[in-house]
Amino acid sequence: MTTRWKRLGLGLLAGAAAMCAVGAEAATVVYHGFTLIDGSGTAPKADQAMVVDDAVITWVGPAKQVPRTPGAARVDLKRKYLMPGIVDLHIHIGTVRDLVQKEGYFTPDSVRKDLRTYAAFGVTTVQSMGTDKDSIIAIRDTGRNGPQTMARLLTAGQGLVFKGGYGGVPGINHPVATPAEAAAEVDAQAKKGVDYIKLWMDDELGAMPKMPYSISKAIIDAGHRNGKRVLAHVFYLADAKELVAQGIDGFMHSVRDKPVDAELIAAMKARGVWQGAATLSREAAVYAFAADNPRTRDPFFRQAADPATIAGLESPEREKTIATSRIYPALPRIDEQARDNIMLLAKSGVKYGFGTDAGPPGRLPGYSEHWELEQLVKAGFTPAEAIHTATARSAEWLGTNDRGLIAPGRLADFVVLNADPTRDILNSRRIAAVYIGGSKVPSVR
Ligand SMILES: [Zn+2]
């Protein structure tokens, strides 16, 4: 046991599990020979090595200079590429089975199943955005900073939904009708130990009542009184401006009705508000399956989905339901606006992270993150910038300084790839292995 191990508060049993997973008795493992994409956005470095001591990276550098580590296990990663695990700041979890989302599907087992899927796809930390039952807290806290075979988790518990309005999952969230009710619900969430407070401000393109500003203000104030950052589902530019003025900490979707303007950008920068997630894969996925889509025949896609989910996505009836929906004609333009806006924000120096809104029907855990990387490149980011966003940038939002980079002192959460993702972002899918806290994650299917 290293002192670092003890500082992380990990038990002996968790340590033993990590050692078994790498097939050696040694608590120290040297990975060597790989090309490093360290998450910082700098150019890949060939022929590197990394020393992992229990759950934590203790050394990274040229393979020729690796320090003497008597008794360490060695893992040869020649011709491989190594990058930090993906940090997804916007997911939902545990409530979907065969393209149906239901309160009743949420169980500790369904949550763990999704967390294992995220992990197998190289997604090593996820922020669940407001549709969780209370059992999420104990799952989050199990082996929190140590070796894992599931993605690490943060949760917004039950996010705040306006009564009769948009957002949440019926039976899980507790809709509020007044500022006083909203403040009381925020207090209740904080008492449960959630990491963040989430609110939904949207009207489904005019179909539903939108949360009044008096309620969002009460939520933000109550969140801050409880020492919690408050994150918003937002759609309209005008609402984004009002929420920034009210003290919101981050947005969990792009503004999608209009281009972000100088006023919003200046206000976000002045107040340090994050564009926490652009959810570009969400904007693509909501209309991608309105007609036959070759994605459903992609083996990588099929690894992420149950056969019934694939059959559902390929069914002509479901395609027709999407293609004839009221909002369908507006969706391609919304998708394009989301892509344009994340580029505008990124270029203007607003802080931004990586998030997919994976989890609801048709937005597959694990696959969505690789689709998001693809969409970021489509929006105009280089593959290296997209990876930087999905790793170090998103980890910075967490404020824990313990992941998102391949660097000494960081958790050994990393992905080994068979091809260079900075040459072609689709190579992020060529996963050879995933490690969380130095523990190798089983593949799902
Ligand atoms: Zn969401």
Short mmCIF file of C-alpha atoms and ligand atoms in Angstrom, two decimals:
data_model
loop_
_atom_site.label_atom_id
_atom_site.label_comp_id
_atom_site.label_asym_id
_atom_site.label_seq_id
_atom_site.Cartn_x
_atom_site.Cartn_y
_atom_site.Cartn_z
CA MET A 1 0.00 0.00 0.00
CA THR A 2 1.45 3.33 -0.96
CA THR A 3 0.72 6.45 1.02
CA ARG A 4 -1.16 7.76 -2.01
CA TRP A 5 -3.33 4.66 -1.88
CA LYS A 6 -4.17 5.36 1.77
CA ARG A 7 -4.83 9.00 1.01
CA LEU A 8 -7.43 7.91 -1.52
CA GLY A 9 -9.12 5.99 1.27
CA LEU A 10 -9.05 2.64 -0.46
CA GLY A 11 -9.31 -0.72 1.23
CA LEU A 12 -7.05 -3.74 0.90
CA LEU A 13 -9.73 -5.75 -0.86
CA ALA A 14 -10.08 -3.21 -3.64
CA GLY A 15 -6.32 -3.28 -4.07
CA ALA A 16 -6.30 -7.05 -4.36
CA ALA A 17 -8.96 -6.87 -7.06
CA ALA A 18 -6.83 -4.45 -9.06
CA MET A 19 -3.83 -6.75 -8.93
CA CYS A 20 -5.84 -9.77 -10.07
CA ALA A 21 -7.19 -7.75 -12.97
CA VAL A 22 -3.75 -7.17 -14.42
CA GLY A 23 -2.80 -10.76 -13.81
CA ALA A 24 0.12 -10.07 -11.51
CA GLU A 25 0.88 -9.96 -7.83
CA ALA A 26 2.70 -6.67 -8.22
CA ALA A 27 0.92 -3.48 -7.18
CA THR A 28 3.12 -1.60 -9.63
CA VAL A 29 2.63 -2.00 -13.38
CA VAL A 30 4.77 -0.56 -16.18
CA TYR A 31 2.99 -0.03 -19.50
CA HIS A 32 5.47 0.61 -22.28
CA GLY A 33 5.99 1.16 -25.99
CA PHE A 34 2.79 3.09 -26.77
CA THR A 35 2.15 6.43 -28.47
CA LEU A 36 0.82 8.80 -25.82
CA ILE A 37 -2.13 11.14 -26.31
CA ASP A 38 -2.04 12.62 -22.82
CA GLY A 39 -5.31 14.60 -22.86
CA SER A 40 -3.66 18.03 -22.67
CA GLY A 41 -4.10 18.70 -26.38
CA THR A 42 -0.36 18.46 -27.14
CA ALA A 43 0.91 16.35 -30.06
CA PRO A 44 1.12 12.57 -29.62
CA LYS A 45 4.46 11.26 -28.35
CA ALA A 46 5.87 7.97 -29.67
CA ASP A 47 7.50 5.18 -27.65
CA GLN A 48 6.34 6.21 -24.18
CA ALA A 49 5.99 4.40 -20.88
CA MET A 50 3.79 4.83 -17.82
CA VAL A 51 4.14 3.50 -14.29
CA VAL A 52 0.95 2.83 -12.35
CA ASP A 53 1.16 2.26 -8.63
CA ASP A 54 -2.14 0.76 -7.44
CA ALA A 55 -4.83 3.08 -8.80
CA VAL A 56 -2.62 6.05 -9.62
CA ILE A 57 -0.16 7.03 -12.37
CA THR A 58 3.24 7.74 -10.77
CA TRP A 59 5.49 8.28 -13.82
CA VAL A 60 5.10 9.01 -17.55
CA GLY A 61 7.88 9.56 -20.08
CA PRO A 62 10.03 8.06 -22.84
CA ALA A 63 10.16 4.26 -22.61
CA LYS A 64 13.97 4.40 -22.58
CA GLN A 65 13.96 6.43 -19.36
CA VAL A 66 11.49 4.40 -17.34
CA PRO A 67 12.70 4.25 -13.69
CA ARG A 68 13.79 0.94 -12.20
CA THR A 69 10.74 -0.79 -10.76
CA PRO A 70 11.85 -4.12 -9.29
CA GLY A 71 9.02 -6.64 -9.10
CA ALA A 72 6.71 -4.57 -11.28
CA ALA A 73 4.49 -6.24 -13.86
CA ARG A 74 5.11 -5.14 -17.45
CA VAL A 75 2.51 -4.66 -20.17
CA ASP A 76 3.80 -4.33 -23.73
CA LEU A 77 1.77 -1.76 -25.69
CA LYS A 78 3.92 -1.46 -28.82
CA ARG A 79 1.94 -0.18 -31.84
CA LYS A 80 -0.85 0.94 -29.46
CA TYR A 81 -2.16 4.41 -28.61
CA LEU A 82 -2.95 5.38 -25.03
CA MET A 83 -5.29 8.21 -24.02
CA PRO A 84 -7.16 9.18 -20.84
CA GLY A 85 -10.60 7.70 -20.29
CA ILE A 86 -13.47 9.79 -21.62
CA VAL A 87 -15.33 12.02 -19.12
CA ASP A 88 -18.98 12.50 -20.16
CA LEU A 89 -20.60 15.36 -18.26
CA HIS A 90 -24.16 14.61 -19.40
CA ILE A 91 -25.69 11.17 -19.33
CA HIS A 92 -28.80 9.43 -18.00
CA ILE A 93 -28.69 5.97 -16.59
CA GLY A 94 -30.62 2.86 -15.69
CA THR A 95 -34.10 3.74 -16.94
CA VAL A 96 -34.14 2.35 -20.49
CA ARG A 97 -34.81 -1.13 -21.80
CA ASP A 98 -35.49 -1.95 -25.45
CA LEU A 99 -36.08 1.70 -26.42
CA VAL A 100 -38.57 2.29 -23.59
CA GLN A 101 -37.76 4.64 -20.72
CA LYS A 102 -39.57 3.93 -17.45
CA GLU A 103 -39.18 4.79 -13.80
CA GLY A 104 -39.67 1.11 -12.96
CA TYR A 105 -36.63 0.03 -14.93
CA PHE A 106 -34.27 1.96 -12.64
CA THR A 107 -32.61 -0.51 -10.26
CA PRO A 108 -29.08 -0.79 -8.85
CA ASP A 109 -28.54 -3.61 -11.37
CA SER A 110 -29.70 -1.56 -14.36
CA VAL A 111 -27.44 1.29 -13.26
CA ARG A 112 -24.44 -1.00 -12.87
CA LYS A 113 -25.13 -2.59 -16.26
CA ASP A 114 -25.01 0.84 -17.93
CA LEU A 115 -21.87 1.82 -15.97
CA ARG A 116 -20.15 -1.36 -17.18
CA THR A 117 -21.17 -0.53 -20.74
CA TYR A 118 -19.78 3.00 -20.49
CA ALA A 119 -16.54 1.60 -19.07
CA ALA A 120 -16.15 -1.01 -21.83
CA PHE A 121 -16.44 1.80 -24.40
CA GLY A 122 -13.68 3.84 -22.78
CA VAL A 123 -15.96 6.19 -20.85
CA THR A 124 -14.45 6.16 -17.37
CA THR A 125 -16.40 8.98 -15.66
CA VAL A 126 -20.04 9.97 -16.21
CA GLN A 127 -22.20 12.72 -14.74
CA SER A 128 -25.80 11.60 -14.50
CA MET A 129 -28.03 14.58 -15.10
CA GLY A 130 -31.10 14.43 -12.91
CA THR A 131 -33.12 11.25 -13.49
CA ASP A 132 -31.77 9.00 -10.74
CA LYS A 133 -33.45 7.29 -7.81
CA ASP A 134 -31.86 7.54 -4.37
CA SER A 135 -30.02 4.21 -4.69
CA ILE A 136 -27.61 6.02 -7.04
CA ILE A 137 -25.77 7.54 -4.06
CA ALA A 138 -24.49 4.22 -2.68
CA ILE A 139 -23.43 3.08 -6.18
CA ARG A 140 -21.53 6.34 -6.67
CA ASP A 141 -19.71 5.92 -3.37
CA THR A 142 -18.60 2.29 -3.86
CA GLY A 143 -14.84 2.35 -4.38
CA ARG A 144 -15.21 5.95 -5.41
CA ASN A 145 -11.58 6.79 -6.24
CA GLY A 146 -10.08 3.33 -6.52
CA PRO A 147 -10.00 0.55 -9.10
CA GLN A 148 -13.32 0.00 -10.84
CA THR A 149 -14.87 -2.23 -13.44
CA MET A 150 -17.61 0.37 -13.97
CA ALA A 151 -17.44 4.01 -15.00
CA ARG A 152 -17.02 6.41 -12.08
CA LEU A 153 -20.20 8.32 -11.39
CA LEU A 154 -21.43 11.72 -10.27
CA THR A 155 -25.11 12.49 -9.95
CA ALA A 156 -27.56 15.38 -9.92
CA GLY A 157 -30.09 13.10 -8.18
CA GLN A 158 -33.59 14.20 -9.11
CA GLY A 159 -33.37 17.33 -11.24
CA LEU A 160 -35.86 20.17 -10.94
CA VAL A 161 -38.84 20.06 -13.32
CA PHE A 162 -41.61 22.66 -13.55
CA LYS A 163 -45.02 21.10 -12.82
CA GLY A 164 -46.62 20.09 -16.13
CA GLY A 165 -43.48 21.12 -17.96
CA TYR A 166 -40.56 19.60 -19.83
CA GLY A 167 -37.92 17.27 -18.40
CA GLY A 168 -37.27 14.44 -15.96
CA VAL A 169 -38.75 10.96 -15.89
CA PRO A 170 -42.30 10.56 -14.54
CA GLY A 171 -42.22 8.87 -11.14
CA ILE A 172 -38.61 9.81 -10.44
CA ASN A 173 -38.54 13.62 -10.43
CA HIS A 174 -40.69 15.73 -8.10
CA PRO A 175 -42.14 18.58 -10.19
CA VAL A 176 -42.40 21.97 -8.48
CA ALA A 177 -44.99 24.72 -8.98
CA THR A 178 -43.64 27.61 -6.89
CA PRO A 179 -40.28 29.13 -5.89
CA ALA A 180 -40.82 27.92 -2.30
CA GLU A 181 -41.44 24.34 -3.45
CA ALA A 182 -38.39 24.57 -5.68
CA ALA A 183 -36.12 25.75 -2.86
CA ALA A 184 -37.40 22.98 -0.57
CA GLU A 185 -36.75 20.36 -3.26
CA VAL A 186 -33.20 21.65 -3.75
CA ASP A 187 -32.63 21.39 0.01
CA ALA A 188 -33.92 17.80 -0.11
CA GLN A 189 -31.56 16.92 -2.97
CA ALA A 190 -28.58 18.45 -1.18
CA LYS A 191 -29.44 16.49 1.96
CA LYS A 192 -29.37 13.26 -0.07
CA GLY A 193 -25.78 14.05 -1.04
CA VAL A 194 -26.10 14.80 -4.76
CA ASP A 195 -23.10 16.33 -6.52
CA TYR A 196 -25.02 18.98 -8.48
CA ILE A 197 -28.45 20.51 -8.87
CA LYS A 198 -30.04 20.23 -12.34
CA LEU A 199 -32.97 22.16 -13.77
CA TRP A 200 -34.84 21.92 -17.05
CA MET A 201 -35.85 25.11 -18.86
CA ASP A 202 -37.51 24.21 -22.15
CA ASP A 203 -40.94 24.05 -23.76
CA GLU A 204 -40.50 21.31 -26.38
CA LEU A 205 -40.76 23.88 -29.20
CA GLY A 206 -43.82 25.50 -27.69
CA ALA A 207 -45.69 22.34 -26.74
CA MET A 208 -45.29 22.57 -22.95
CA PRO A 209 -45.16 25.27 -20.26
CA LYS A 210 -41.64 26.46 -19.53
CA MET A 211 -40.18 26.90 -16.04
CA PRO A 212 -40.76 30.54 -14.94
CA TYR A 213 -37.67 32.62 -14.16
CA SER A 214 -38.84 33.10 -10.56
CA ILE A 215 -38.46 29.34 -10.05
CA SER A 216 -35.07 29.01 -11.77
CA LYS A 217 -33.83 31.87 -9.58
CA ALA A 218 -35.06 30.09 -6.43
CA ILE A 219 -33.34 26.86 -7.56
CA ILE A 220 -30.02 28.56 -8.30
CA ASP A 221 -30.05 30.47 -5.00
CA ALA A 222 -30.96 27.36 -2.99
CA GLY A 223 -28.30 25.32 -4.80
CA HIS A 224 -25.61 27.84 -3.96
CA ARG A 225 -26.83 28.16 -0.36
CA ASN A 226 -26.23 24.38 -0.15
CA GLY A 227 -22.78 24.66 -1.72
CA LYS A 228 -23.88 22.95 -4.96
CA ARG A 229 -23.26 24.06 -8.52
CA VAL A 230 -26.44 24.36 -10.59
CA LEU A 231 -26.65 23.11 -14.17
CA ALA A 232 -29.38 23.81 -16.70
CA HIS A 233 -30.98 22.10 -19.62
CA VAL A 234 -31.46 25.05 -21.93
CA PHE A 235 -32.65 25.52 -25.51
CA TYR A 236 -33.32 29.23 -26.12
CA LEU A 237 -30.73 32.01 -26.26
CA ALA A 238 -32.96 34.34 -24.21
CA ASP A 239 -33.23 31.77 -21.41
CA ALA A 240 -29.49 31.19 -21.43
CA LYS A 241 -28.92 34.92 -20.90
CA GLU A 242 -31.43 35.09 -18.06
CA LEU A 243 -29.93 32.01 -16.35
CA VAL A 244 -26.43 33.48 -16.56
CA ALA A 245 -27.73 36.68 -14.95
CA GLN A 246 -29.33 34.54 -12.22
CA GLY A 247 -26.02 32.81 -11.45
CA ILE A 248 -26.21 29.46 -13.28
CA ASP A 249 -22.92 27.51 -13.24
CA GLY A 250 -23.21 25.61 -16.51
CA PHE A 251 -25.33 24.59 -19.47
CA MET A 252 -25.90 20.95 -20.30
CA HIS A 253 -26.92 21.52 -23.94
CA SER A 254 -26.00 24.00 -26.64
CA VAL A 255 -28.24 26.97 -27.25
CA ARG A 256 -30.15 25.72 -30.27
CA ASP A 257 -32.65 28.35 -31.45
CA LYS A 258 -30.17 31.04 -32.55
CA PRO A 259 -26.45 31.71 -32.79
CA VAL A 260 -24.91 32.57 -29.42
CA ASP A 261 -24.15 36.29 -29.46
CA ALA A 262 -21.52 38.64 -28.04
CA GLU A 263 -23.74 39.49 -25.05
CA LEU A 264 -24.08 35.86 -23.92
CA ILE A 265 -20.41 35.11 -24.57
CA ALA A 266 -19.27 38.14 -22.55
CA ALA A 267 -21.61 37.27 -19.67
CA MET A 268 -20.51 33.60 -19.59
CA LYS A 269 -16.85 34.62 -19.55
CA ALA A 270 -17.35 37.32 -16.91
CA ARG A 271 -19.16 34.90 -14.59
CA GLY A 272 -17.12 31.79 -15.42
CA VAL A 273 -20.18 29.91 -16.68
CA TRP A 274 -19.38 26.62 -18.41
CA GLN A 275 -20.81 25.21 -21.58
CA GLY A 276 -20.67 21.88 -19.80
CA ALA A 277 -21.92 19.80 -22.71
CA ALA A 278 -22.77 20.42 -26.35
CA THR A 279 -24.73 17.13 -26.77
CA LEU A 280 -24.16 17.11 -30.54
CA SER A 281 -24.70 13.35 -30.77
CA ARG A 282 -28.08 13.86 -29.11
CA GLU A 283 -29.10 16.42 -31.73
CA ALA A 284 -28.03 13.97 -34.46
CA ALA A 285 -29.57 10.89 -32.85
CA VAL A 286 -33.04 12.38 -32.38
CA TYR A 287 -33.62 12.31 -36.14
CA ALA A 288 -30.96 9.88 -37.43
CA PHE A 289 -33.29 6.90 -37.15
CA ALA A 290 -36.18 8.44 -39.07
CA ALA A 291 -35.05 6.36 -42.06
CA ASP A 292 -32.74 3.43 -42.69
CA ASN A 293 -29.38 4.31 -41.14
CA PRO A 294 -26.20 2.35 -41.87
CA ARG A 295 -25.04 3.06 -38.30
CA THR A 296 -27.28 0.28 -37.01
CA ARG A 297 -25.25 -2.22 -39.08
CA ASP A 298 -21.91 -1.00 -37.72
CA PRO A 299 -20.44 -3.75 -35.47
CA PHE A 300 -19.26 -1.10 -32.96
CA PHE A 301 -22.82 0.26 -32.73
CA ARG A 302 -24.19 -3.26 -32.34
CA GLN A 303 -21.84 -3.93 -29.42
CA ALA A 304 -23.55 -1.08 -27.56
CA ALA A 305 -27.12 -2.27 -28.11
CA ASP A 306 -29.29 -5.25 -27.22
CA PRO A 307 -30.76 -7.07 -30.24
CA ALA A 308 -34.23 -5.75 -29.39
CA THR A 309 -32.90 -2.18 -29.38
CA ILE A 310 -31.37 -2.66 -32.83
CA ALA A 311 -34.55 -4.26 -34.13
CA GLY A 312 -36.53 -1.32 -32.75
CA LEU A 313 -34.25 1.27 -34.32
CA GLU A 314 -34.50 -0.54 -37.67
CA SER A 315 -38.25 -0.95 -37.59
CA PRO A 316 -40.14 0.95 -40.32
CA GLU A 317 -42.93 1.76 -37.84
CA ARG A 318 -40.56 3.55 -35.49
CA GLU A 319 -38.88 5.31 -38.41
CA LYS A 320 -42.27 6.56 -39.54
CA THR A 321 -43.19 7.75 -36.03
CA ILE A 322 -40.06 9.89 -35.92
CA ALA A 323 -40.35 11.15 -39.49
CA THR A 324 -43.95 12.25 -39.01
CA SER A 325 -43.52 13.84 -35.58
CA ARG A 326 -44.42 17.51 -35.11
CA ILE A 327 -40.85 18.57 -34.35
CA TYR A 328 -39.12 16.45 -37.02
CA PRO A 329 -38.82 19.17 -39.70
CA ALA A 330 -37.01 21.45 -37.21
CA LEU A 331 -34.42 18.92 -36.06
CA PRO A 332 -31.69 19.17 -38.76
CA ARG A 333 -31.50 22.94 -38.29
CA ILE A 334 -31.31 22.53 -34.48
CA ASP A 335 -28.48 20.01 -34.92
CA GLU A 336 -26.57 22.43 -37.15
CA GLN A 337 -27.12 25.32 -34.72
CA ALA A 338 -25.77 23.25 -31.82
CA ARG A 339 -22.59 22.50 -33.80
CA ASP A 340 -22.12 26.14 -34.83
CA ASN A 341 -22.63 27.36 -31.28
CA ILE A 342 -20.10 25.11 -29.58
CA MET A 343 -17.50 26.28 -32.12
CA LEU A 344 -18.40 29.95 -31.48
CA LEU A 345 -18.11 29.45 -27.70
CA ALA A 346 -14.86 27.50 -27.96
CA LYS A 347 -13.25 30.13 -30.19
CA SER A 348 -14.29 32.94 -27.88
CA GLY A 349 -12.68 31.42 -24.79
CA VAL A 350 -15.75 30.24 -22.86
CA LYS A 351 -14.96 27.15 -20.79
CA TYR A 352 -16.53 24.02 -22.24
CA GLY A 353 -16.75 20.32 -21.61
CA PHE A 354 -17.91 17.13 -23.27
CA GLY A 355 -21.37 15.65 -22.88
CA THR A 356 -23.70 13.49 -24.92
CA ASP A 357 -27.07 13.21 -23.14
CA ALA A 358 -26.71 9.47 -23.72
CA GLY A 359 -29.12 7.07 -22.07
CA PRO A 360 -32.63 7.85 -23.32
CA PRO A 361 -34.02 5.56 -26.06
CA GLY A 362 -31.85 5.50 -29.20
CA ARG A 363 -28.95 7.30 -27.50
CA LEU A 364 -26.74 4.36 -26.66
CA PRO A 365 -24.45 4.44 -23.61
CA GLY A 366 -20.87 3.99 -24.82
CA TYR A 367 -21.52 4.44 -28.52
CA SER A 368 -22.84 7.98 -28.01
CA GLU A 369 -19.50 9.28 -26.73
CA HIS A 370 -17.71 8.14 -29.90
CA TRP A 371 -20.51 9.65 -31.99
CA GLU A 372 -20.05 12.91 -30.01
CA LEU A 373 -16.32 12.93 -30.86
CA GLU A 374 -17.28 12.43 -34.52
CA GLN A 375 -19.77 15.32 -34.32
CA LEU A 376 -17.24 17.64 -32.66
CA VAL A 377 -14.94 17.05 -35.62
CA LYS A 378 -17.86 17.66 -37.98
CA ALA A 379 -18.41 20.96 -36.10
CA GLY A 380 -14.85 22.03 -36.86
CA PHE A 381 -12.66 20.77 -34.01
CA THR A 382 -9.53 18.80 -34.88
CA PRO A 383 -9.57 15.20 -33.61
CA ALA A 384 -6.93 16.20 -31.02
CA GLU A 385 -9.12 19.08 -29.82
CA ALA A 386 -12.14 16.78 -29.59
CA ILE A 387 -10.14 14.34 -27.44
CA HIS A 388 -8.84 17.21 -25.29
CA THR A 389 -12.47 18.26 -24.74
CA ALA A 390 -13.56 14.74 -23.81
CA THR A 391 -10.71 14.29 -21.32
CA ALA A 392 -8.80 17.12 -19.60
CA ARG A 393 -11.31 19.88 -20.35
CA SER A 394 -14.22 17.92 -18.91
CA ALA A 395 -12.16 16.72 -15.96
CA GLU A 396 -11.38 20.35 -15.13
CA TRP A 397 -15.10 20.95 -14.59
CA LEU A 398 -15.08 18.28 -11.87
CA GLY A 399 -12.55 20.35 -9.93
CA THR A 400 -10.88 17.30 -8.43
CA ASN A 401 -7.58 17.42 -10.38
CA ASP A 402 -7.44 13.63 -10.26
CA ARG A 403 -8.29 12.46 -13.80
CA GLY A 404 -8.51 13.47 -17.47
CA LEU A 405 -4.76 13.51 -18.06
CA ILE A 406 -2.07 10.87 -18.36
CA ALA A 407 0.23 12.44 -15.80
CA PRO A 408 1.76 11.61 -12.40
CA GLY A 409 -0.74 11.87 -9.57
CA ARG A 410 -3.77 11.21 -11.78
CA LEU A 411 -5.98 8.15 -11.49
CA ALA A 412 -4.99 5.41 -13.93
CA ASP A 413 -8.20 5.74 -15.99
CA PHE A 414 -7.14 5.17 -19.59
CA VAL A 415 -7.98 3.68 -22.97
CA VAL A 416 -5.63 1.65 -25.18
CA LEU A 417 -6.39 1.96 -28.91
CA ASN A 418 -5.24 -0.01 -31.94
CA ALA A 419 -5.05 3.09 -34.18
CA ASP A 420 -4.33 6.81 -33.85
CA PRO A 421 -7.49 8.82 -33.01
CA THR A 422 -5.69 12.13 -33.72
CA ARG A 423 -5.37 11.06 -37.39
CA ASP A 424 -8.96 9.93 -37.72
CA ILE A 425 -11.42 10.43 -34.88
CA LEU A 426 -13.22 7.19 -35.86
CA ASN A 427 -10.13 5.42 -34.51
CA SER A 428 -11.39 6.21 -30.98
CA ARG A 429 -13.60 3.16 -31.60
CA ARG A 430 -10.69 0.78 -32.12
CA ILE A 431 -10.48 -0.06 -28.43
CA ALA A 432 -7.92 -2.66 -27.32
CA ALA A 433 -8.43 -2.25 -23.56
CA VAL A 434 -9.84 0.09 -20.94
CA TYR A 435 -8.47 0.55 -17.42
CA ILE A 436 -10.11 2.33 -14.51
CA GLY A 437 -7.90 2.98 -11.50
CA GLY A 438 -5.39 0.57 -13.06
CA SER A 439 -7.99 -2.20 -13.22
CA LYS A 440 -8.74 -3.71 -16.63
CA VAL A 441 -12.40 -3.42 -17.54
CA PRO A 442 -14.18 -6.42 -19.10
CA SER A 443 -15.69 -5.91 -22.54
CA VAL A 444 -19.48 -5.97 -22.52
CA ARG A 445 -20.46 -8.34 -25.30
ZN ZN B 1 -30.22 15.07 -20.41
#
